[in-house]
CSV table of C-alpha atoms (C1' of nucleotides) in Angstrom, one decimal:
chain,number,residue,atom,x,y,z
A,1,MET,CA,37.7,-187.7,-151.7
A,2,GLY,CA,36.1,-188.0,-155.1
A,3,MET,CA,36.6,-191.3,-156.9
A,4,LYS,CA,34.5,-193.7,-158.9
A,5,ARG,CA,32.8,-196.5,-156.8
A,6,SER,CA,31.9,-200.1,-157.8
A,7,LYS,CA,28.4,-200.7,-158.9
A,8,ALA,CA,27.6,-202.6,-155.7
A,9,ASP,CA,28.9,-199.7,-153.6
A,10,THR,CA,26.8,-197.3,-155.7
A,11,ALA,CA,23.7,-199.3,-155.3
A,12,GLU,CA,24.3,-199.6,-151.5
A,13,THR,CA,24.8,-195.8,-151.2
A,14,ARG,CA,21.6,-195.2,-153.1
A,15,LYS,CA,19.7,-197.4,-150.7
A,16,ARG,CA,21.3,-195.8,-147.7
A,17,ILE,CA,20.3,-192.3,-148.9
A,18,ILE,CA,16.7,-193.5,-149.4
A,19,LYS,CA,16.6,-195.1,-146.0
A,20,THR,CA,18.1,-192.1,-144.3
A,21,ALA,CA,15.7,-189.7,-146.1
A,22,ALA,CA,12.7,-191.8,-145.1
A,23,GLN,CA,13.6,-191.6,-141.5
A,24,ALA,CA,14.3,-187.8,-141.7
A,25,PHE,CA,11.0,-187.2,-143.6
A,26,LYS,CA,9.1,-189.1,-140.9
A,27,THR,CA,10.9,-187.3,-138.1
A,28,ASN,CA,11.0,-183.7,-139.3
A,29,GLY,CA,8.6,-183.7,-142.3
A,30,ILE,CA,9.3,-183.6,-146.0
A,31,GLU,CA,9.5,-179.9,-146.3
A,32,GLY,CA,11.3,-179.7,-143.0
A,33,THR,CA,14.2,-181.9,-144.3
A,34,GLY,CA,16.9,-180.5,-146.6
A,35,VAL,CA,18.8,-182.5,-149.2
A,36,ALA,CA,22.1,-181.5,-147.6
A,37,GLU,CA,20.9,-182.7,-144.2
A,38,ILE,CA,19.9,-186.1,-145.6
A,39,MET,CA,23.3,-186.5,-147.4
A,40,ALA,CA,25.2,-185.5,-144.2
A,41,ALA,CA,23.2,-188.0,-142.2
A,42,ALA,CA,24.1,-190.7,-144.8
A,43,GLY,CA,27.8,-189.7,-144.4
A,44,LEU,CA,28.1,-187.9,-147.7
A,45,SER,CA,28.5,-184.4,-149.0
A,46,HIS,CA,25.4,-182.8,-150.6
A,47,GLY,CA,26.9,-182.3,-154.0
A,48,GLY,CA,26.8,-186.0,-154.9
A,49,PHE,CA,23.0,-186.2,-154.5
A,50,TYR,CA,22.2,-185.6,-158.2
A,51,ARG,CA,24.3,-188.6,-159.2
A,52,HIS,CA,21.6,-190.7,-157.6
A,53,PHE,CA,18.4,-188.7,-158.0
A,54,SER,CA,17.2,-186.2,-160.5
A,55,SER,CA,15.5,-184.1,-157.9
A,56,LYS,CA,14.3,-184.0,-154.2
A,57,GLU,CA,10.8,-184.9,-155.5
A,58,GLN,CA,12.2,-188.2,-156.9
A,59,LEU,CA,13.8,-189.0,-153.6
A,60,ILE,CA,10.5,-188.3,-151.8
A,61,ALA,CA,8.7,-190.7,-154.1
A,62,GLU,CA,11.3,-193.4,-153.6
A,63,ALA,CA,11.5,-193.0,-149.9
A,64,CYS,CA,7.7,-193.2,-149.6
A,65,ALA,CA,7.6,-196.3,-151.8
A,66,SER,CA,10.3,-197.9,-149.7
A,67,GLU,CA,8.5,-197.1,-146.4
A,68,MET,CA,5.2,-198.5,-147.7
A,69,ASP,CA,7.0,-201.6,-149.0
A,70,HIS,CA,8.4,-202.1,-145.5
A,71,PHE,CA,5.0,-201.9,-143.9
A,72,VAL,CA,3.5,-204.2,-146.5
A,73,CYS,CA,6.3,-206.7,-145.8
A,74,MET,CA,5.8,-206.5,-142.0
A,75,ALA,CA,2.1,-207.1,-142.5
A,76,ASN,CA,2.7,-210.0,-144.8
A,77,GLU,CA,5.1,-211.7,-142.3
A,78,SER,CA,2.2,-213.0,-140.4
A,79,VAL,CA,0.0,-214.5,-143.1
A,80,GLU,CA,-2.2,-216.6,-140.9
A,81,PRO,CA,-5.7,-215.2,-140.7
A,82,GLY,CA,-7.7,-215.0,-137.5
A,83,ALA,CA,-8.1,-213.0,-134.3
A,84,GLU,CA,-4.7,-213.6,-132.8
A,85,ALA,CA,-2.6,-212.1,-135.7
A,86,PHE,CA,-5.1,-209.3,-136.2
A,87,ILE,CA,-5.1,-208.2,-132.6
A,88,ALA,CA,-1.4,-208.6,-132.3
A,89,HIS,CA,-0.9,-206.2,-135.2
A,90,ILE,CA,-3.4,-203.7,-133.9
A,91,GLU,CA,-1.7,-203.7,-130.5
A,92,LYS,CA,1.7,-203.2,-132.0
A,93,PHE,CA,0.9,-200.4,-134.4
A,94,LEU,CA,-1.3,-198.6,-131.8
A,95,SER,CA,1.3,-198.9,-129.1
A,96,ALA,CA,3.0,-196.0,-127.3
A,97,GLU,CA,6.2,-197.1,-128.7
A,98,TYR,CA,5.0,-196.6,-132.3
A,99,ARG,CA,3.6,-193.2,-131.3
A,100,ASP,CA,6.8,-192.0,-129.7
A,101,ASP,CA,9.3,-193.3,-132.2
A,102,LYS,CA,8.6,-191.8,-135.5
A,103,VAL,CA,11.4,-193.6,-137.2
A,104,ILE,CA,9.8,-197.0,-136.8
A,105,GLY,CA,6.3,-195.6,-137.2
A,106,CYS,CA,3.9,-195.4,-140.1
A,107,PRO,CA,4.8,-193.1,-143.0
A,108,ILE,CA,1.2,-192.2,-143.6
A,109,VAL,CA,0.8,-191.0,-140.0
A,110,ALA,CA,4.2,-189.2,-140.0
A,111,MET,CA,3.7,-187.4,-143.3
A,112,GLY,CA,-0.1,-187.5,-143.8
A,113,SER,CA,-0.9,-183.9,-144.6
A,114,GLU,CA,2.2,-183.5,-146.7
A,115,LEU,CA,1.4,-186.6,-148.7
A,116,ALA,CA,-2.0,-185.2,-149.7
A,117,ARG,CA,0.0,-182.3,-151.4
A,118,ALA,CA,2.8,-184.5,-152.8
A,119,ASP,CA,3.4,-185.1,-156.5
A,120,ALA,CA,1.8,-187.8,-158.6
A,121,ASP,CA,4.6,-190.4,-158.2
A,122,THR,CA,4.6,-190.1,-154.4
A,123,ARG,CA,0.9,-190.3,-154.0
A,124,HIS,CA,0.8,-193.3,-156.4
A,125,ALA,CA,3.5,-195.1,-154.4
A,126,VAL,CA,1.7,-194.5,-151.1
A,127,SER,CA,-1.7,-195.4,-152.6
A,128,ARG,CA,-0.4,-198.6,-154.1
A,129,GLY,CA,1.1,-199.7,-150.7
A,130,TYR,CA,-2.1,-198.8,-148.9
A,131,GLU,CA,-4.2,-200.8,-151.3
A,132,GLU,CA,-1.9,-203.8,-150.6
A,133,LEU,CA,-2.4,-203.3,-146.9
A,134,ILE,CA,-6.1,-203.3,-147.3
A,135,GLU,CA,-5.9,-206.6,-149.1
A,136,ILE,CA,-3.6,-208.1,-146.4
A,137,VAL,CA,-5.9,-207.0,-143.6
A,138,THR,CA,-8.9,-208.3,-145.5
A,139,LYS,CA,-7.3,-211.7,-145.5
A,140,TRP,CA,-6.6,-211.4,-141.7
A,141,LEU,CA,-10.2,-210.8,-141.2
A,142,SER,CA,-11.7,-213.4,-143.4
A,143,THR,CA,-10.7,-216.6,-145.3
A,144,ALA,CA,-13.5,-215.8,-147.7
A,145,ASP,CA,-12.8,-212.7,-149.7
A,146,ASP,CA,-16.1,-211.1,-149.1
A,147,ALA,CA,-16.9,-207.4,-149.4
A,148,ALA,CA,-17.8,-206.9,-145.8
A,149,ALA,CA,-14.3,-208.1,-144.7
A,150,ARG,CA,-12.8,-205.6,-147.1
A,151,ASP,CA,-15.0,-202.8,-145.7
A,152,ASP,CA,-13.8,-203.8,-142.2
A,153,ALA,CA,-10.2,-203.8,-143.3
A,154,MET,CA,-10.5,-200.3,-144.8
A,155,PHE,CA,-12.3,-199.0,-141.7
A,156,THR,CA,-9.7,-200.6,-139.5
A,157,LEU,CA,-6.8,-199.0,-141.3
A,158,SER,CA,-8.5,-195.6,-141.4
A,159,SER,CA,-9.2,-195.7,-137.7
A,160,MET,CA,-5.6,-196.7,-136.9
A,161,VAL,CA,-4.3,-193.8,-139.0
A,162,GLY,CA,-6.7,-191.3,-137.3
A,163,ALA,CA,-6.1,-192.6,-133.8
A,164,MET,CA,-2.3,-192.4,-134.2
A,165,THR,CA,-2.4,-189.0,-135.9
A,166,MET,CA,-4.5,-187.5,-133.0
A,167,SER,CA,-2.5,-189.3,-130.4
A,168,ARG,CA,0.7,-187.6,-131.7
A,169,ILE,CA,-0.9,-184.1,-131.9
A,170,THR,CA,-2.5,-183.8,-128.5
A,171,ASP,CA,-0.4,-182.4,-125.6
A,172,ASN,CA,-2.6,-184.2,-123.1
A,173,PRO,CA,-0.6,-187.4,-122.3
A,174,ALA,CA,-3.5,-189.3,-120.7
A,175,LEU,CA,-5.7,-188.5,-123.6
A,176,SER,CA,-3.0,-189.5,-126.0
A,177,ASP,CA,-2.7,-192.9,-124.4
A,178,TYR,CA,-6.4,-193.4,-124.0
A,179,MET,CA,-7.1,-192.6,-127.7
A,180,LEU,CA,-4.9,-195.6,-128.6
A,181,VAL,CA,-6.6,-197.8,-126.0
A,182,VAL,CA,-10.1,-196.9,-127.3
A,183,ALA,CA,-9.1,-197.6,-130.9
A,184,LYS,CA,-7.6,-201.0,-129.9
A,185,LYS,CA,-10.8,-201.9,-127.9
A,186,ARG,CA,-13.2,-200.8,-130.6
A,187,LEU,CA,-11.3,-202.6,-133.4
A,188,ALA,CA,-11.1,-205.8,-131.4
A,189,GLN,CA,-14.9,-205.6,-130.9
A,190,LEU,CA,-15.3,-205.1,-134.6
A,191,LEU,CA,-13.4,-208.4,-135.1
A,192,VAL,CA,-15.6,-210.2,-132.7
A,193,GLN,CA,-18.7,-209.0,-134.6
A,194,ARG,CA,-17.0,-210.1,-137.9
A,195,GLN,CA,-16.4,-213.6,-136.6
A,196,ASN,CA,-20.0,-213.9,-135.4
A,197,ALA,CA,-21.2,-212.8,-138.8
A,198,ALA,CA,-18.7,-214.9,-140.7
A,199,LYS,CA,-19.2,-218.5,-139.4
A,200,PRO,CA,-22.8,-217.8,-139.3
A,201,ALA,CA,-25.3,-220.5,-140.2
A,202,VAL,CA,-24.2,-222.7,-137.3
A,203,ASP,CA,-24.2,-220.2,-134.4
A,204,ARG,CA,-27.0,-218.0,-135.6
A,205,SER,CA,-29.4,-220.8,-136.4
A,206,ALA,CA,-28.6,-222.3,-133.0
A,207,LYS,CA,-29.6,-219.0,-131.4
A,208,VAL,CA,-32.7,-218.8,-133.5
A,209,ARG,CA,-33.7,-222.3,-132.5
A,210,LEU,CA,-33.2,-221.5,-128.9
A,211,ALA,CA,-35.3,-218.4,-129.3
A,212,SER,CA,-38.2,-219.9,-131.1
B,1,MET,CA,0.3,-145.9,-147.9
B,2,GLY,CA,1.5,-145.9,-144.3
B,3,MET,CA,-0.8,-144.3,-141.7
B,4,LYS,CA,-2.3,-145.1,-138.3
B,5,ARG,CA,-5.6,-146.9,-138.3
B,6,SER,CA,-8.5,-146.9,-135.8
B,7,LYS,CA,-8.5,-149.6,-133.2
B,8,ALA,CA,-11.5,-151.2,-134.9
B,9,ASP,CA,-9.7,-151.3,-138.2
B,10,THR,CA,-6.6,-152.8,-136.6
B,11,ALA,CA,-8.6,-155.5,-134.9
B,12,GLU,CA,-10.4,-156.3,-138.1
B,13,THR,CA,-7.1,-156.5,-140.0
B,14,ARG,CA,-5.7,-158.8,-137.4
B,15,LYS,CA,-8.6,-161.1,-137.7
B,16,ARG,CA,-8.4,-161.0,-141.5
B,17,ILE,CA,-4.7,-162.0,-141.4
B,18,ILE,CA,-5.6,-165.0,-139.1
B,19,LYS,CA,-8.4,-166.1,-141.3
B,20,THR,CA,-6.3,-165.8,-144.5
B,21,ALA,CA,-3.4,-167.6,-142.8
B,22,ALA,CA,-5.7,-170.5,-141.7
B,23,GLN,CA,-7.0,-171.0,-145.2
B,24,ALA,CA,-3.5,-170.9,-146.7
B,25,PHE,CA,-2.0,-173.3,-144.0
B,26,LYS,CA,-4.8,-175.8,-144.7
B,27,THR,CA,-4.4,-175.5,-148.5
B,28,ASN,CA,-0.6,-175.4,-148.8
B,29,GLY,CA,0.6,-176.5,-145.4
B,30,ILE,CA,2.2,-174.5,-142.6
B,31,GLU,CA,5.8,-174.8,-143.8
B,32,GLY,CA,4.6,-174.4,-147.4
B,33,THR,CA,3.1,-171.0,-146.7
B,34,GLY,CA,5.2,-167.8,-146.4
B,35,VAL,CA,4.4,-164.8,-144.2
B,36,ALA,CA,4.6,-162.5,-147.3
B,37,GLU,CA,2.2,-164.7,-149.2
B,38,ILE,CA,-0.4,-164.5,-146.3
B,39,MET,CA,-0.1,-160.8,-146.1
B,40,ALA,CA,-0.5,-160.3,-149.8
B,41,ALA,CA,-3.6,-162.6,-149.8
B,42,ALA,CA,-4.9,-160.4,-147.0
B,43,GLY,CA,-4.3,-157.3,-149.2
B,44,LEU,CA,-1.3,-156.0,-147.2
B,45,SER,CA,2.5,-155.7,-147.6
B,46,HIS,CA,4.6,-158.1,-145.7
B,47,GLY,CA,6.4,-155.5,-143.5
B,48,GLY,CA,3.4,-154.8,-141.4
B,49,PHE,CA,3.1,-158.4,-140.2
B,50,TYR,CA,5.1,-157.8,-137.0
B,51,ARG,CA,2.7,-155.0,-135.8
B,52,HIS,CA,0.2,-157.8,-135.3
B,53,PHE,CA,2.3,-160.9,-134.4
B,54,SER,CA,5.6,-161.4,-132.7
B,55,SER,CA,6.5,-164.3,-135.1
B,56,LYS,CA,5.1,-166.7,-137.6
B,57,GLU,CA,4.8,-169.3,-134.8
B,58,GLN,CA,2.4,-167.1,-133.0
B,59,LEU,CA,0.3,-166.7,-136.1
B,60,ILE,CA,0.3,-170.5,-136.5
B,61,ALA,CA,-1.0,-171.0,-133.0
B,62,GLU,CA,-3.7,-168.3,-133.4
B,63,ALA,CA,-4.8,-169.6,-136.8
B,64,CYS,CA,-5.1,-173.1,-135.4
B,65,ALA,CA,-7.0,-171.9,-132.4
B,66,SER,CA,-9.4,-170.0,-134.6
B,67,GLU,CA,-10.0,-173.0,-136.9
B,68,MET,CA,-10.6,-175.3,-133.9
B,69,ASP,CA,-13.0,-172.8,-132.4
B,70,HIS,CA,-14.9,-172.7,-135.7
B,71,PHE,CA,-15.3,-176.4,-135.8
B,72,VAL,CA,-16.4,-176.5,-132.2
B,73,CYS,CA,-19.0,-173.8,-132.9
B,74,MET,CA,-20.2,-175.8,-136.0
B,75,ALA,CA,-20.5,-178.9,-133.8
B,76,ASN,CA,-22.3,-177.0,-131.1
B,77,GLU,CA,-24.9,-175.4,-133.5
B,78,SER,CA,-26.9,-178.6,-133.4
B,79,VAL,CA,-27.1,-179.4,-129.8
B,80,GLU,CA,-29.9,-182.0,-129.8
B,81,PRO,CA,-28.6,-185.4,-129.1
B,82,GLY,CA,-29.6,-188.5,-131.0
B,83,ALA,CA,-29.1,-190.4,-134.3
B,84,GLU,CA,-30.3,-187.7,-136.8
B,85,ALA,CA,-27.9,-185.0,-135.7
B,86,PHE,CA,-25.0,-187.5,-135.3
B,87,ILE,CA,-25.5,-189.0,-138.7
B,88,ALA,CA,-26.0,-185.7,-140.4
B,89,HIS,CA,-22.7,-184.4,-139.1
B,90,ILE,CA,-20.9,-187.6,-140.1
B,91,GLU,CA,-22.3,-187.4,-143.6
B,92,LYS,CA,-21.3,-183.7,-143.8
B,93,PHE,CA,-17.7,-184.0,-142.6
B,94,LEU,CA,-17.1,-187.2,-144.5
B,95,SER,CA,-18.5,-185.8,-147.8
B,96,ALA,CA,-16.6,-185.5,-151.1
B,97,GLU,CA,-17.1,-181.7,-150.8
B,98,TYR,CA,-15.1,-181.6,-147.5
B,99,ARG,CA,-12.4,-183.8,-149.0
B,100,ASP,CA,-12.0,-181.7,-152.1
B,101,ASP,CA,-12.3,-178.2,-150.5
B,102,LYS,CA,-9.4,-177.9,-148.0
B,103,VAL,CA,-10.5,-174.3,-147.1
B,104,ILE,CA,-13.8,-175.5,-145.5
B,105,GLY,CA,-12.3,-178.8,-144.3
B,106,CYS,CA,-10.9,-179.8,-140.9
B,107,PRO,CA,-7.6,-178.3,-139.8
B,108,ILE,CA,-6.5,-181.6,-138.2
B,109,VAL,CA,-6.8,-183.4,-141.5
B,110,ALA,CA,-5.3,-180.6,-143.5
B,111,MET,CA,-2.3,-180.0,-141.2
B,112,GLY,CA,-2.1,-183.3,-139.3
B,113,SER,CA,1.5,-184.3,-139.6
B,114,GLU,CA,2.7,-180.7,-139.2
B,115,LEU,CA,0.7,-180.2,-136.0
B,116,ALA,CA,2.5,-183.2,-134.4
B,117,ARG,CA,5.7,-181.2,-134.8
B,118,ALA,CA,4.3,-177.8,-134.0
B,119,ASP,CA,5.2,-175.7,-130.9
B,120,ALA,CA,3.6,-176.0,-127.5
B,121,ASP,CA,1.0,-173.2,-128.0
B,122,THR,CA,-0.2,-174.6,-131.3
B,123,ARG,CA,-0.5,-178.2,-130.1
B,124,HIS,CA,-2.3,-176.9,-126.9
B,125,ALA,CA,-4.8,-174.9,-129.0
B,126,VAL,CA,-5.6,-177.9,-131.2
B,127,SER,CA,-5.7,-180.3,-128.3
B,128,ARG,CA,-8.1,-178.1,-126.3
B,129,GLY,CA,-10.4,-177.8,-129.4
B,130,TYR,CA,-10.3,-181.5,-129.9
B,131,GLU,CA,-11.2,-182.3,-126.3
B,132,GLU,CA,-14.2,-180.0,-126.7
B,133,LEU,CA,-15.2,-181.9,-129.8
B,134,ILE,CA,-15.0,-185.1,-127.9
B,135,GLU,CA,-17.4,-183.8,-125.3
B,136,ILE,CA,-19.8,-182.5,-127.9
B,137,VAL,CA,-19.9,-185.8,-129.8
B,138,THR,CA,-20.3,-187.6,-126.5
B,139,LYS,CA,-23.5,-185.6,-125.9
B,140,TRP,CA,-24.7,-186.4,-129.4
B,141,LEU,CA,-24.3,-190.1,-128.6
B,142,SER,CA,-25.8,-190.2,-125.1
B,143,THR,CA,-28.0,-188.1,-122.8
B,144,ALA,CA,-26.2,-189.9,-119.9
B,145,ASP,CA,-22.5,-188.9,-119.7
B,146,ASP,CA,-21.3,-192.4,-119.5
B,147,ALA,CA,-17.7,-193.6,-120.3
B,148,ALA,CA,-18.8,-195.8,-123.1
B,149,ALA,CA,-20.3,-192.9,-125.0
B,150,ARG,CA,-17.1,-190.9,-124.5
B,151,ASP,CA,-15.1,-193.9,-125.9
B,152,ASP,CA,-17.4,-194.0,-128.9
B,153,ALA,CA,-17.0,-190.3,-129.4
B,154,MET,CA,-13.2,-190.6,-129.4
B,155,PHE,CA,-13.3,-193.5,-131.7
B,156,THR,CA,-15.7,-191.7,-134.0
B,157,LEU,CA,-13.5,-188.7,-134.3
B,158,SER,CA,-10.3,-190.7,-134.8
B,159,SER,CA,-12.0,-192.7,-137.6
B,160,MET,CA,-13.2,-189.6,-139.3
B,161,VAL,CA,-9.7,-188.0,-139.2
B,162,GLY,CA,-8.1,-191.2,-140.5
B,163,ALA,CA,-10.7,-191.8,-143.3
B,164,MET,CA,-10.5,-188.2,-144.5
B,165,THR,CA,-6.7,-188.2,-144.3
B,166,MET,CA,-6.4,-191.4,-146.4
B,167,SER,CA,-9.2,-190.3,-148.8
B,168,ARG,CA,-7.1,-187.2,-149.6
B,169,ILE,CA,-3.8,-189.1,-150.1
B,170,THR,CA,-4.9,-191.9,-152.4
B,171,ASP,CA,-4.7,-191.2,-156.2
B,172,ASN,CA,-7.4,-193.9,-156.7
B,173,PRO,CA,-10.7,-191.9,-157.0
B,174,ALA,CA,-13.0,-194.8,-156.5
B,175,LEU,CA,-11.1,-195.9,-153.4
B,176,SER,CA,-11.1,-192.4,-152.1
B,177,ASP,CA,-14.8,-192.2,-152.4
B,178,TYR,CA,-15.4,-195.6,-151.0
B,179,MET,CA,-13.2,-195.0,-147.9
B,180,LEU,CA,-15.6,-192.2,-146.9
B,181,VAL,CA,-18.6,-194.4,-147.6
B,182,VAL,CA,-17.2,-197.2,-145.4
B,183,ALA,CA,-16.4,-194.8,-142.6
B,184,LYS,CA,-20.0,-193.4,-142.7
B,185,LYS,CA,-21.5,-196.9,-142.8
B,186,ARG,CA,-19.4,-198.3,-139.9
B,187,LEU,CA,-19.9,-195.2,-137.7
B,188,ALA,CA,-23.7,-195.3,-138.3
B,189,GLN,CA,-23.6,-199.0,-137.2
B,190,LEU,CA,-21.7,-198.0,-134.1
B,191,LEU,CA,-24.5,-195.6,-133.3
B,192,VAL,CA,-27.1,-198.3,-133.7
B,193,GLN,CA,-25.2,-200.5,-131.3
B,194,ARG,CA,-24.9,-197.6,-128.8
B,195,GLN,CA,-28.7,-197.1,-128.9
B,196,ASN,CA,-29.3,-200.8,-128.4
B,197,ALA,CA,-26.9,-200.7,-125.4
B,198,ALA,CA,-28.2,-197.5,-124.0
B,199,LYS,CA,-32.0,-198.0,-123.6
B,200,PRO,CA,-31.3,-201.6,-122.8
B,201,ALA,CA,-33.3,-203.3,-120.0
B,202,VAL,CA,-36.5,-203.4,-122.1
B,203,ASP,CA,-35.2,-204.8,-125.4
B,204,ARG,CA,-32.5,-207.0,-123.9
B,205,SER,CA,-34.7,-208.6,-121.2
B,206,ALA,CA,-37.3,-209.2,-123.9
B,207,LYS,CA,-34.8,-211.3,-125.9
B,208,VAL,CA,-33.6,-213.1,-122.9
B,209,ARG,CA,-37.1,-214.0,-121.9
B,210,LEU,CA,-37.7,-215.3,-125.4
B,211,ALA,CA,-34.5,-217.3,-125.4
B,212,SER,CA,-35.0,-219.0,-122.1
C,1,DT,C1',47.6,-210.7,-168.1
C,2,DG,C1',49.1,-205.9,-168.7
C,3,DT,C1',48.5,-201.2,-170.3
C,4,DA,C1',45.8,-196.9,-171.6
C,5,DC,C1',41.8,-194.5,-171.2
C,6,DA,C1',36.9,-193.3,-170.5
C,7,DT,C1',33.5,-193.4,-166.9
C,8,DC,C1',31.3,-191.5,-163.1
C,9,DA,C1',30.5,-191.5,-157.6
C,10,DG,C1',31.7,-188.3,-154.6
C,11,DT,C1',33.6,-183.4,-153.1
C,12,DG,C1',33.1,-178.7,-152.0
C,13,DA,C1',32.4,-174.1,-153.8
C,14,DA,C1',29.0,-171.4,-155.9
C,15,DC,C1',24.3,-170.1,-158.1
C,16,DG,C1',19.8,-167.7,-157.6
C,17,DC,C1',15.9,-167.6,-154.8
C,18,DG,C1',12.5,-167.2,-151.2
C,19,DC,C1',12.3,-167.4,-146.4
C,20,DG,C1',11.4,-165.0,-141.6
C,21,DT,C1',12.6,-160.8,-139.7
C,22,DT,C1',14.1,-155.8,-139.1
C,23,DC,C1',14.0,-151.0,-140.0
C,24,DA,C1',13.5,-146.1,-141.4
C,25,DC,C1',9.8,-143.8,-142.9
C,26,DT,C1',4.7,-142.1,-143.6
C,27,DG,C1',0.6,-139.9,-142.1
C,28,DA,C1',-4.1,-140.4,-140.1
C,29,DT,C1',-5.7,-141.4,-135.4
C,30,DG,C1',-6.3,-140.5,-130.7
C,31,DT,C1',-4.9,-137.6,-126.8
C,32,DA,C1',-3.5,-133.6,-124.0
C,33,DC,C1',-4.3,-128.9,-123.2
D,1,DT,C1',-14.4,-126.9,-129.7
D,2,DG,C1',-9.8,-126.1,-131.6
D,3,DT,C1',-4.8,-126.8,-131.9
D,4,DA,C1',-0.2,-129.4,-131.2
D,5,DC,C1',1.8,-133.6,-130.8
D,6,DA,C1',2.7,-138.5,-129.7
D,7,DT,C1',1.3,-143.0,-131.4
D,8,DC,C1',1.5,-146.8,-134.3
D,9,DA,C1',-0.6,-149.6,-138.6
D,10,DG,C1',1.1,-150.1,-142.8
D,11,DT,C1',5.0,-149.6,-146.6
D,12,DG,C1',8.8,-151.3,-149.1
D,13,DA,C1',13.8,-151.9,-149.1
D,14,DA,C1',17.1,-154.6,-146.9
D,15,DC,C1',19.2,-158.3,-143.6
D,16,DG,C1',21.3,-163.0,-143.1
D,17,DC,C1',20.3,-167.6,-143.9
D,18,DG,C1',19.3,-172.1,-145.8
D,19,DC,C1',17.1,-174.1,-149.6
D,20,DG,C1',17.4,-177.0,-154.1
D,21,DT,C1',20.4,-177.3,-157.7
D,22,DT,C1',24.8,-176.8,-160.7
D,23,DC,C1',29.5,-177.4,-161.8
D,24,DA,C1',34.6,-178.0,-162.2
D,25,DC,C1',37.4,-181.2,-160.3
D,26,DT,C1',39.3,-185.9,-158.4
D,27,DG,C1',40.8,-190.5,-158.8
D,28,DA,C1',39.5,-195.5,-158.4
D,29,DT,C1',36.8,-198.5,-161.3
D,30,DG,C1',35.6,-200.9,-165.4
D,31,DT,C1',36.6,-201.5,-170.3
D,32,DA,C1',39.1,-201.8,-174.8
D,33,DC,C1',43.0,-203.5,-176.9
DNA sequence: TGTACATCAGTGAACGCGCGTTCACTGATGTAC
DNA sequence: TGTACATCAGTGAACGCGCGTTCACTGATGTAC
């Protein structure tokens, strides 16, 4: 029944609504998820929603910000640069598990086309998070902060988003699996090229000496 | 006012509804577009909708099939394989024009996350079209129908979908533009590698002879 | 520390609205003779 | 070829339903004294 809660309880409830909403948005889409449905899933009645948020739009923005933060944190957890960390993350995010479980999956893949039409706050939250991801992947790819590494980071993330998006859309299971395999293969190759290009003078001059 | 139409008129009206729906779905999303809205945009009242389609779901499937067909046709228009046709298409579909004009843009990018949740008919239509695109791009990339060319085709299409999706989401205009530039650059590089790998024996053996 | 009161998180009914869908009706088309 | 009639594309009002949002109410919390 209705009663005032402690500030700690209130803050916890607010976080629970955001987390529940994020999962529902990723599973059934933003427009496909009602405020009452979110509140029920969070164990509350729908009427209390507006004690925490001024509108559904505000919840969308906060849920997306929360999801992007989570992915940025996950990416930051393995700070060491180099091939192992990079490939491990590619393998993880392009796995069948991440394709089949939308709750643990990427918010950009799960809500992509709706985000392009979202309001300014939501797009800004997603965009900020994505820019952080670009910087993190850039550091995985290169100790030096060169422009080519940043290009590769951007291309890597784009490719991952596209491969996972298509992998979820197709009704051909073999093709769905293979799209992920191909993306993993090609992005690993990209990394090899990067490393050959990055610690260059030694290896390249060696080859040149051999060749001449 | 109400009256029976000729069979030709009826067929034309049906096509007009599908075309109008496809544009509306790409612009405002599938869930974001009402049946009445589509009919009004097609110059009709909403009541007549069910003379042409048994449900909104059926219209969604037909609109997506129509859009995919259109993109398959566009891709087929330039049948000649090789670098020029490939790069020209990449440049076109990854242009700011295609990003900013959702009506002419790709249905997979515009409806991506909604398609993953769509019914079996819709997903099948999109999937079939995409498989055709993969085959067409494979032929652009290689006269021989080898597996590596098909991998490159799949990776190319994935990357294009991802780059355009993110380019539409971000609220950072410079980043939005640059994502497309990077995708174009990296995919052009992929093509160069393909060509070096494809007509190989000559060039590669030459290098080997020099090196040894 | 104890008492009195304002605050406000949460409830559940209610609001207007737009959704997908149905239906009785209209009247030119296409068909049967 | 001309006449009579069934067909059915399109109209516009109406349907139940679920949406986002509002509101009067409840009662433990947090505050003022």
